[in-house]
């Protein structure tokens, strides 16, 4: 390839581009053949003329001051060292010490596919692509920037080696400038069984760098890195955020220079020598997503809208799932599992998943990974007897795999020790008695693909729980030991895509010791993520809350566990476990054959509630409520047409205050009137009932089955009717209850009543809950 192939025959671009969508505006300056600089990324500026944009560009140029370069600094999306930028450069690499500081010159600009040379290009949601070259360094660059319909701004870079000798790429990151009013940083961290823990700090001079070298996204991933106005919350404060969409090694960073510039950015983290571009070779970076908004909820909703607009996005009718792991672990017994399946079907479960232990010599976690054939010792007749019974009960069947891992004690490892990822002539330290199998080796990839395909062809498997239970340490490729994380990550995407293409309708969950592979690119290939191996509802209140900063609830595996948590040892009521779990893709992880009759009745009621409200819970707009008391967590889901909403107020601890005052219900239509009342009263916790509930104090602990709620609603005292503005600005008196419990509320517009009487009006006291007039 020559530089002429990248458009050198054309005039250098000298133009500005304005992108506008969903209340967001991006103004790009491509001046005199330079790389794009972001003049504005933030609130929509309305219609801009050519002179407006030129004025904005001029107004953004800093003066030349003492002890700084003699020309104004212009910061590109790919920050360039040659310009005088002494922060993190966008591109690092060399040819044995040469060509390490390229100076790119733009050669072509396209907006929504059309060539642009000069002037102003204005579009809505659209794409900008710029080609550039450095003849001296022998490098070609293509930058792609897109403003999506949801208001997300994303970019990526493709680097091409145009010279005749190899170029070693060490780092390629993109960065977005943010204004100085962004004085605080918030990102996330975590650990196994406690993922997505928020952490906040001041945005000070220097670099806040989050590097991940685990080979997967990680329990402690930054997830999203936010920079915002002091004190920003779920509903307040101007915020800019970035997310690196990559399931391997990656970086997020925020950098503030002593000169006043500040940026947030990220990219793939490359190991030494991992990417060496031969003549004509190319490297494409991951997408760097940017989300702007007022409040963390707006930032999150842009990601939710983007994902929900995909043609392959899962339906909100997500099947209630039972996973057998915490019920049986490795103890697979057909009689026991059939009894569990029958109990699951009886409470309304729609999908039954067989977890680890069904294959090879997998009687515990010491052996068997890599041998993906059904164990004749445990399953002498194969999986058919179990699957047949599951299907007879009206449920789908799902199966656990860990395709990227291998036990040294396995037939696969003994036959192909070179398939184990390693470097330095040694094997990596073991973790969970396993190693990583190298999908970057074509023969190994084909072996895993064919083994999984054989099972998917033989059995009616509707769902795969895809696990990944260790970090990639010393992840090299034999015999050289050269780093292989980049190729392993691409092979993971390719394998998932290939299996799904060959088996239409197959759903795959991204699990990695719980929530260690949760990112936008992983969910582009899969259908849901497993939030955490911890199903303790107290922990899940926090983890679900913050996982939704990126993903909508229908993509979050959210299960009801047994009364005593297997990961924390805490015990909780079924009310708290279920009220927490229904705000996600509901499942159960519990040996129902040991549940009491009363527990099964209550569990069935919660499953019924979930099915009744599933389209709202999984299709509505998430809202998280800022409260001054951190012993209560409040959130809700609001229908897109604002006709109804379900809110949760969960007591996480014991407050020093007896009463919390009035609880607000934001997000509703300010002008409409809503009826608000508690839900699932038959299974509510012990509660001190406020007067607005309309329940007599002496009956405050009585049970009100959900099926008679329509009749209670028809009485003049049950619940309250107010405008959306009053509910949001004033609120309703808190109902005190025990710690680690939750109360759900329904808010329904009075002009939207699915329980009509015979004449089409609202249900009357003389009508029964089934709508039949007596």
XYZ file of C-alpha atoms in Angstrom, residues 111-739:
629
model
C -19.272 12.688 6.617
C -21.964 10.033 6.371
C -19.958 8.562 3.494
C -19.785 11.759 1.420
C -16.463 13.505 0.755
C -15.979 16.878 2.435
C -13.040 19.178 1.710
C -13.941 22.620 3.044
C -16.743 24.443 4.780
C -19.223 23.226 7.371
C -20.911 19.848 7.402
C -23.937 19.501 9.690
C -25.756 16.251 10.361
C -27.821 14.567 13.025
C -26.713 11.195 14.305
C -23.962 10.400 11.847
C -20.450 9.229 11.083
C -17.232 11.108 10.416
C -14.220 9.333 8.954
C -10.815 10.870 8.390
C -7.771 9.396 6.661
C -4.292 10.648 7.474
C -0.678 9.711 6.762
C 2.838 10.357 7.922
C 5.136 9.727 4.959
C 8.277 9.910 7.055
C 7.083 7.419 9.639
C 5.412 5.259 6.999
C 2.114 5.111 8.873
C -1.485 5.518 7.776
C -4.319 6.374 10.128
C -8.098 6.249 9.814
C -10.176 7.798 12.579
C -13.887 7.008 12.773
C -16.137 9.124 14.988
C -19.871 8.594 15.344
C -22.677 10.293 17.199
C -25.357 7.661 17.677
C -29.113 8.201 17.842
C -28.988 7.720 21.629
C -26.528 10.607 22.004
C -23.528 8.347 22.587
C -20.329 9.547 20.932
C -17.838 6.858 19.975
C -14.553 6.687 18.105
C -11.886 4.237 17.064
C -8.655 4.278 15.102
C -7.127 2.022 12.464
C -3.350 2.150 12.063
C -1.675 0.838 8.898
C 2.009 0.130 8.372
C 2.857 1.677 4.996
C 6.593 1.010 5.173
C 8.633 -2.042 4.271
C 9.839 -2.960 7.751
C 7.876 -3.946 10.866
C 6.352 -1.409 13.239
C 5.827 -2.411 16.874
C 2.707 -0.833 18.308
C 2.903 -0.318 22.055
C -0.198 1.756 22.773
C -3.087 3.413 20.948
C -5.589 5.376 22.997
C -8.130 8.049 22.143
C -9.094 10.948 24.388
C -11.974 13.399 24.727
C -11.486 16.837 26.295
C -13.725 17.872 29.186
C -14.149 21.394 30.629
C -12.612 22.510 33.894
C -15.976 22.532 35.649
C -15.525 18.742 35.756
C -13.750 18.638 39.105
C -14.609 15.122 40.299
C -13.941 11.644 38.930
C -16.099 8.589 39.550
C -15.291 5.107 38.323
C -15.831 1.625 39.722
C -13.857 -1.183 41.265
C -14.713 -4.435 43.022
C -13.745 -8.011 43.729
C -15.190 -11.467 43.300
C -18.706 -11.479 44.845
C -18.707 -7.684 45.210
C -18.479 -6.180 41.745
C -19.186 -2.595 40.637
C -18.260 -0.630 43.754
C -18.236 3.130 43.052
C -15.263 5.255 44.031
C -14.994 9.030 43.777
C -12.061 11.431 43.957
C -11.067 14.944 42.996
C -9.933 15.519 39.396
C -6.486 16.875 40.197
C -3.352 17.562 38.154
C -1.799 14.307 37.020
C -3.148 11.043 35.629
C -5.801 8.798 37.132
C -4.938 5.582 35.292
C -6.890 2.321 35.468
C -5.030 -0.506 33.745
C -6.405 -4.017 33.426
C -4.008 -6.907 32.730
C -6.349 -9.782 33.569
C -7.152 -10.816 30.001
C -10.863 -10.212 30.624
C -12.802 -7.175 31.783
C -12.229 -7.930 35.464
C -14.193 -7.825 38.717
C -12.391 -4.572 39.541
C -12.770 -2.911 36.149
C -13.187 0.857 35.946
C -16.321 0.020 33.911
C -17.095 3.653 33.129
C -14.928 6.610 34.013
C -16.940 9.760 34.734
C -15.776 13.342 35.104
C -18.348 15.786 36.357
C -19.322 18.879 38.267
C -18.761 18.750 42.007
C -21.328 16.633 43.812
C -22.953 15.144 40.718
C -25.503 12.426 41.432
C -28.026 10.212 39.696
C -30.225 13.125 38.726
C -27.992 16.166 38.994
C -24.729 17.594 37.714
C -23.120 17.816 34.290
C -21.164 14.637 33.520
C -18.903 13.317 30.770
C -17.945 9.630 30.781
C -15.995 7.090 28.725
C -16.112 3.315 28.373
C -13.523 1.184 26.573
C -15.509 -1.512 24.777
C -13.049 -4.385 24.967
C -13.116 -7.700 26.829
C -9.338 -8.139 27.108
C -6.594 -5.994 28.605
C -7.599 -2.338 28.541
C -7.162 1.120 30.000
C -9.299 4.008 31.177
C -7.699 7.249 32.218
C -8.368 10.827 33.239
C -5.587 13.357 32.873
C -5.367 16.963 33.975
C -2.398 19.003 32.851
C -0.765 21.863 34.711
C -1.603 23.941 31.644
C -5.318 23.452 32.322
C -6.326 20.924 29.672
C -8.091 17.804 30.912
C -9.136 14.680 29.044
C -10.747 11.298 29.627
C -9.896 8.374 27.383
C -8.993 4.747 26.951
C -8.065 1.889 24.685
C -6.643 -1.607 24.589
C -3.656 -2.341 26.813
C -1.051 -4.086 24.655
C 1.555 -6.386 26.122
C 5.187 -6.013 24.941
C 5.513 -7.161 21.335
C 1.873 -8.215 21.143
C 1.137 -6.129 18.033
C 3.905 -5.980 15.434
C 2.604 -4.707 12.097
C 4.280 -6.111 9.030
C 4.144 -4.231 5.702
C 0.490 -3.477 4.926
C -0.765 -4.861 8.255
C -3.445 -3.005 10.217
C -4.528 -2.676 13.802
C -7.994 -1.431 14.775
C -8.562 -0.122 18.278
C -11.681 -0.882 20.324
C -14.523 1.614 20.305
C -14.180 4.295 22.944
C -17.717 5.301 23.942
C -18.491 8.687 25.413
C -21.730 9.570 27.182
C -22.728 13.072 28.250
C -25.662 14.100 30.388
C -27.113 15.791 33.425
C -26.903 13.153 36.137
C -25.654 9.590 36.095
C -29.062 8.288 34.989
C -28.931 10.270 31.739
C -25.413 8.980 31.102
C -26.642 5.418 31.665
C -29.826 5.763 29.613
C -27.817 6.649 26.516
C -26.139 3.239 26.708
C -29.475 1.548 27.409
C -31.113 3.228 24.399
C -28.210 2.304 22.139
C -28.371 -1.353 23.142
C -32.150 -1.536 22.916
C -32.085 -0.157 19.362
C -30.060 -3.155 18.127
C -32.012 -5.532 15.850
C -30.739 -8.543 17.802
C -31.502 -7.121 21.258
C -33.345 -9.695 23.396
C -37.079 -9.403 23.909
C -38.376 -8.107 27.228
C -40.184 -11.431 27.586
C -37.126 -12.925 29.268
C -37.805 -16.455 30.535
C -37.630 -17.067 34.270
C -34.512 -19.194 34.699
C -33.444 -21.744 37.282
C -29.739 -22.583 37.503
C -28.902 -25.714 39.469
C -25.420 -24.690 40.702
C -26.229 -23.746 44.282
C -28.767 -26.571 44.471
C -26.478 -29.487 43.576
C -22.987 -28.192 42.729
C -21.083 -31.129 41.156
C -23.468 -33.777 42.518
C -25.379 -34.620 39.350
C -28.101 -37.193 39.910
C -30.889 -37.653 37.381
C -33.604 -38.370 39.946
C -32.658 -35.326 42.022
C -32.438 -33.038 38.977
C -35.799 -34.170 37.611
C -37.386 -33.488 40.995
C -35.797 -30.043 40.949
C -37.087 -29.431 37.430
C -40.611 -30.424 38.455
C -40.491 -28.111 41.449
C -39.190 -25.310 39.230
C -41.945 -25.759 36.666
C -44.556 -25.741 39.440
C -43.565 -22.206 40.516
C -43.478 -20.904 36.946
C -39.861 -21.344 35.835
C -39.429 -21.240 32.046
C -35.771 -22.226 31.583
C -33.743 -24.900 33.406
C -29.937 -24.681 33.313
C -27.545 -27.543 34.116
C -24.299 -26.116 35.471
C -20.752 -27.443 35.864
C -20.096 -31.168 36.322
C -21.792 -32.908 33.374
C -18.714 -33.669 31.200
C -15.523 -35.707 31.160
C -13.929 -36.403 34.537
C -15.498 -33.275 36.020
C -16.528 -34.522 39.463
C -14.942 -31.470 41.097
C -12.948 -28.469 39.910
C -9.636 -30.377 39.651
C -10.181 -32.092 36.318
C -12.111 -32.307 33.080
C -12.081 -28.817 31.568
C -11.378 -29.129 27.861
C -13.065 -32.529 27.502
C -16.451 -31.380 26.221
C -18.239 -34.716 25.977
C -21.050 -35.899 28.258
C -19.709 -38.075 31.069
C -20.904 -41.689 30.612
C -20.178 -42.271 34.291
C -22.696 -39.680 35.442
C -24.995 -39.702 32.435
C -25.034 -43.252 31.015
C -27.930 -42.358 28.712
C -26.581 -38.933 27.895
C -28.481 -35.777 28.778
C -31.604 -36.878 26.893
C -33.587 -38.165 29.906
C -33.164 -34.870 31.755
C -33.724 -32.630 28.753
C -36.772 -34.622 27.643
C -38.383 -34.167 31.050
C -37.468 -30.463 31.176
C -39.059 -29.917 27.781
C -42.138 -31.973 28.756
C -42.578 -29.573 31.670
C -42.675 -26.681 29.216
C -39.205 -25.320 29.991
C -36.198 -24.565 27.812
C -32.910 -26.273 28.604
C -29.578 -24.541 29.143
C -26.052 -25.893 29.640
C -22.849 -24.584 31.260
C -19.539 -24.388 29.385
C -16.129 -22.889 30.067
C -14.673 -23.033 26.545
C -11.561 -20.892 27.142
C -10.209 -22.989 30.002
C -8.471 -26.328 30.445
C -7.478 -28.489 33.392
C -3.989 -29.994 33.179
C -5.781 -33.149 34.336
C -7.774 -33.617 31.131
C -7.487 -35.658 27.978
C -7.188 -32.447 25.937
C -4.207 -31.187 27.957
C -2.454 -34.530 27.834
C -2.896 -34.733 24.056
C -2.032 -31.083 23.363
C 0.059 -29.472 26.117
C 1.058 -26.806 23.569
C -2.512 -25.491 23.649
C -1.997 -24.159 27.189
C -1.197 -20.452 27.101
C 2.292 -19.904 28.554
C 5.560 -18.035 28.182
C 9.119 -18.299 29.463
C 9.266 -22.065 29.061
C 7.030 -22.584 32.113
C 3.369 -22.974 32.875
C 1.518 -20.069 34.492
C 0.556 -20.295 38.135
C -2.652 -22.286 38.382
C -5.905 -20.705 39.455
C -8.858 -22.900 40.410
C -6.679 -25.798 39.234
C -6.957 -24.623 35.638
C -5.091 -22.983 32.794
C -6.174 -21.022 29.716
C -6.610 -22.886 26.437
C -5.294 -20.922 23.461
C -8.123 -20.163 21.041
C -5.646 -18.162 18.969
C -4.247 -21.475 17.686
C -6.450 -22.506 14.726
C -6.409 -26.217 15.568
C -7.355 -25.537 19.181
C -10.118 -23.147 18.158
C -11.493 -25.758 15.751
C -11.427 -28.442 18.438
C -13.440 -26.360 20.924
C -15.865 -25.137 18.252
C -16.510 -28.641 16.946
C -16.988 -30.116 20.422
C -19.541 -27.468 21.354
C -21.258 -27.720 17.973
C -21.661 -31.472 18.384
C -23.494 -30.965 21.674
C -25.623 -28.110 20.350
C -26.555 -30.270 17.363
C -27.409 -33.345 19.418
C -29.425 -31.691 22.175
C -32.133 -28.988 22.093
C -30.040 -26.447 24.007
C -31.615 -22.993 24.039
C -29.120 -21.290 26.325
C -25.419 -21.487 27.127
C -23.952 -20.209 30.367
C -20.446 -19.304 29.164
C -18.036 -19.098 32.091
C -14.427 -17.866 32.444
C -12.993 -18.573 35.876
C -9.450 -17.247 35.926
C -7.259 -14.341 34.865
C -4.889 -14.668 31.913
C -1.407 -14.722 33.488
C 1.686 -15.328 31.318
C -0.748 -15.763 28.439
C 1.639 -16.492 25.606
C 1.492 -18.703 22.528
C 3.758 -21.747 22.194
C 6.481 -22.204 21.207
C 7.642 -18.562 21.145
C 5.686 -17.418 24.187
C 4.632 -14.224 22.405
C 1.685 -12.470 24.113
C -1.673 -13.805 22.959
C -4.355 -11.900 24.891
C -5.363 -9.768 21.887
C -5.863 -12.811 19.651
C -7.601 -14.722 22.450
C -10.113 -11.903 22.870
C -10.883 -11.757 19.164
C -11.195 -15.552 19.055
C -13.737 -15.428 21.910
C -15.905 -12.991 19.949
C -15.565 -15.072 16.806
C -16.437 -18.352 18.529
C -19.567 -16.914 20.153
C -20.678 -15.442 16.824
C -20.003 -18.665 14.931
C -21.967 -20.826 17.366
C -24.924 -18.441 17.395
C -24.965 -18.168 13.608
C -25.063 -21.961 13.318
C -27.820 -22.265 15.932
C -30.410 -19.507 15.427
C -32.182 -18.543 18.627
C -29.377 -19.737 20.892
C -28.829 -17.367 23.813
C -25.438 -17.057 25.506
C -24.719 -15.553 28.912
C -21.384 -13.842 29.584
C -20.227 -15.113 32.967
C -16.702 -14.819 34.340
C -16.509 -15.942 37.959
C -19.607 -13.813 38.180
C -19.309 -10.307 36.751
C -15.737 -10.188 35.470
C -16.602 -9.900 31.761
C -19.100 -7.053 31.567
C -18.496 -4.509 28.824
C -20.245 -3.208 25.724
C -18.319 -5.394 23.291
C -19.008 -8.571 25.288
C -22.736 -7.840 25.285
C -22.648 -7.116 21.539
C -21.946 -10.830 21.076
C -23.925 -12.332 23.974
C -27.454 -11.981 25.353
C -27.040 -11.273 29.046
C -24.377 -11.024 31.729
C -24.086 -12.649 35.117
C -23.766 -9.720 37.523
C -21.982 -11.623 40.286
C -21.570 -15.030 41.876
C -22.967 -13.375 45.004
C -26.770 -13.497 45.094
C -27.050 -12.049 48.583
C -29.724 -9.361 48.039
C -27.972 -6.838 50.261
C -24.921 -6.999 47.997
C -27.022 -7.245 44.837
C -28.820 -3.988 45.676
C -25.483 -2.233 45.166
C -24.190 -4.397 42.317
C -27.375 -4.298 40.233
C -27.659 -0.553 40.853
C -24.223 0.182 39.423
C -24.121 -2.500 36.720
C -27.073 -0.605 35.231
C -24.781 2.366 34.732
C -23.866 0.596 31.485
C -26.426 -2.148 30.795
C -30.243 -2.133 30.956
C -31.977 -4.508 33.404
C -33.070 -7.061 30.802
C -29.387 -7.950 30.264
C -28.633 -8.526 33.958
C -28.920 -12.058 35.348
C -30.707 -11.457 38.661
C -31.557 -14.521 40.733
C -33.434 -15.400 43.912
C -31.185 -17.481 46.118
C -31.905 -19.729 49.059
C -32.510 -18.141 52.444
C -28.859 -18.365 53.516
C -26.394 -16.861 51.044
C -23.688 -19.281 49.881
C -21.132 -16.471 49.512
C -21.774 -14.239 52.544
C -23.520 -16.493 55.063
C -26.260 -13.900 55.623
C -29.898 -14.953 55.826
C -32.698 -12.913 54.292
C -36.438 -13.100 53.895
C -37.853 -14.167 50.577
C -39.398 -10.697 50.318
C -35.975 -9.021 50.202
C -34.440 -11.651 47.923
C -37.295 -11.490 45.427
C -37.961 -7.750 45.574
C -34.288 -7.242 44.703
C -34.162 -9.829 41.916
C -37.261 -8.831 39.933
C -35.503 -5.705 38.611
C -33.468 -7.781 36.161
C -33.664 -10.975 34.111
C -35.217 -13.042 36.875
C -33.874 -16.409 37.862
C -33.666 -18.786 40.806
C -30.581 -20.432 42.329
C -32.051 -22.557 45.113
C -32.739 -26.210 45.855
C -36.508 -25.994 45.602
C -36.879 -29.639 46.638
C -35.889 -28.463 50.135
C -38.121 -25.385 50.192
C -41.159 -25.410 52.436
C -44.687 -25.351 51.071
C -45.097 -21.766 52.257
C -41.858 -20.734 50.551
C -42.958 -22.307 47.285
C -46.298 -20.486 47.435
C -44.568 -17.166 48.039
C -41.948 -17.845 45.373
C -44.698 -18.662 42.891
C -46.386 -15.358 43.727
C -43.173 -13.443 43.039
C -42.670 -15.270 39.747
C -46.263 -14.426 38.842
C -45.668 -10.782 39.736
C -42.555 -10.717 37.563
C -44.404 -12.183 34.599
C -47.261 -9.720 35.010
C -44.936 -6.715 35.117
C -42.101 -8.139 33.008
C -42.575 -5.816 30.042
C -42.383 -2.796 32.353
C -39.553 -4.045 34.568
C -37.390 -4.949 31.578
C -38.581 -2.429 29.021
C -39.007 0.721 31.026
C -36.677 3.580 31.786
C -34.474 3.091 34.828
C -34.412 5.769 37.493
C -32.215 5.818 40.594
C -33.123 8.229 43.360
C -30.598 10.328 45.273
C -31.369 10.237 48.997
C -29.538 11.862 51.905
C -29.736 8.671 54.001
C -27.530 5.887 52.613
C -29.337 3.240 54.667
C -32.126 3.253 52.088
C -31.768 2.557 48.366
C -34.470 3.791 46.024
C -34.939 3.127 42.354
C -37.653 2.421 39.830
C -38.641 1.596 36.275
C -40.960 3.922 34.354
C -42.932 3.004 31.231
C -41.738 4.854 28.110
C -45.151 6.561 27.807
C -45.071 7.513 31.516
C -48.319 5.629 32.086
C -47.061 3.597 35.034
C -43.990 2.795 37.092
C -42.763 0.398 39.745
C -40.557 1.799 42.515
C -38.484 0.005 45.131
C -37.468 1.418 48.507
C -35.037 -1.006 50.138
C -33.852 -0.687 53.728
C -30.140 -1.511 53.615
C -29.404 -0.780 57.256
C -30.663 0.817 60.415
C -30.939 4.584 60.239
C -30.331 6.825 63.252
C -33.646 8.448 62.317
C -36.958 6.763 63.093
C -38.685 8.417 60.150
C -37.066 9.178 56.801
C -39.607 11.851 55.920
C -41.261 11.817 52.521
C -40.044 9.555 49.752
C -40.115 11.131 46.319
C -41.259 9.378 43.143
C -39.451 11.188 40.300
C -39.662 10.586 36.566
C -43.427 10.637 36.069
C -45.329 13.047 33.828
C -45.664 16.193 35.920
C -49.100 17.027 34.480
C -50.769 13.619 34.779
C -52.437 12.230 37.876
C -51.227 8.924 39.327
C -52.603 6.429 41.785
C -49.819 5.078 44.028
C -50.065 2.038 46.294
C -47.818 -0.682 47.712
C -47.413 -3.910 45.751
C -47.173 -7.532 46.871
C -48.750 -6.796 50.248
C -49.348 -10.477 50.839
C -45.582 -10.910 50.950
C -44.504 -7.541 52.323
C -42.234 -7.230 55.361
C -43.429 -6.184 58.788
C -44.126 -2.484 58.397
C -45.454 0.511 60.282
C -48.199 1.549 57.892
C -48.549 5.239 56.994
C -52.036 6.702 56.805
C -51.902 7.135 53.035
C -51.816 3.380 52.544
C -55.451 3.337 53.672
C -54.920 0.215 55.796
C -56.074 0.238 59.415
C -53.162 0.345 61.870
C -54.339 -2.752 63.729
C -54.260 -4.596 60.455
C -50.878 -3.193 59.414
C -49.271 -6.621 59.472
C -52.190 -8.350 57.791
C -51.617 -9.889 54.395
C -53.279 -8.524 51.282
C -52.958 -10.937 48.346
C -51.976 -9.245 45.122
C -55.036 -10.658 43.381
C -57.334 -8.524 45.549
C -55.353 -5.335 44.968
C -57.854 -4.194 42.311
C -60.630 -4.438 44.881
C -58.581 -2.624 47.505
C -57.784 -0.009 44.919
C -61.475 0.573 44.401
C -61.914 1.537 48.053
C -61.558 5.276 48.710
C -58.751 4.962 51.263
C -56.308 2.526 49.630
C -53.301 4.313 48.149
C -53.229 7.939 47.117
C -53.855 9.928 43.959
C -51.617 12.904 43.123
C -49.995 14.618 40.166
C -46.616 13.505 38.919
C -45.251 16.894 39.965
C -46.462 16.438 43.553
C -45.055 12.924 43.733
C -41.673 14.091 42.454
C -41.378 17.308 44.439
C -43.195 16.499 47.689
C -43.497 12.722 47.884
C -45.213 10.323 50.281
C -44.500 9.454 53.884
C -41.992 6.648 54.385
C -43.253 3.342 55.793
C -40.689 2.205 58.403
C -39.761 -1.461 58.284
C -36.918 -3.764 59.315
C -33.413 -3.497 57.867
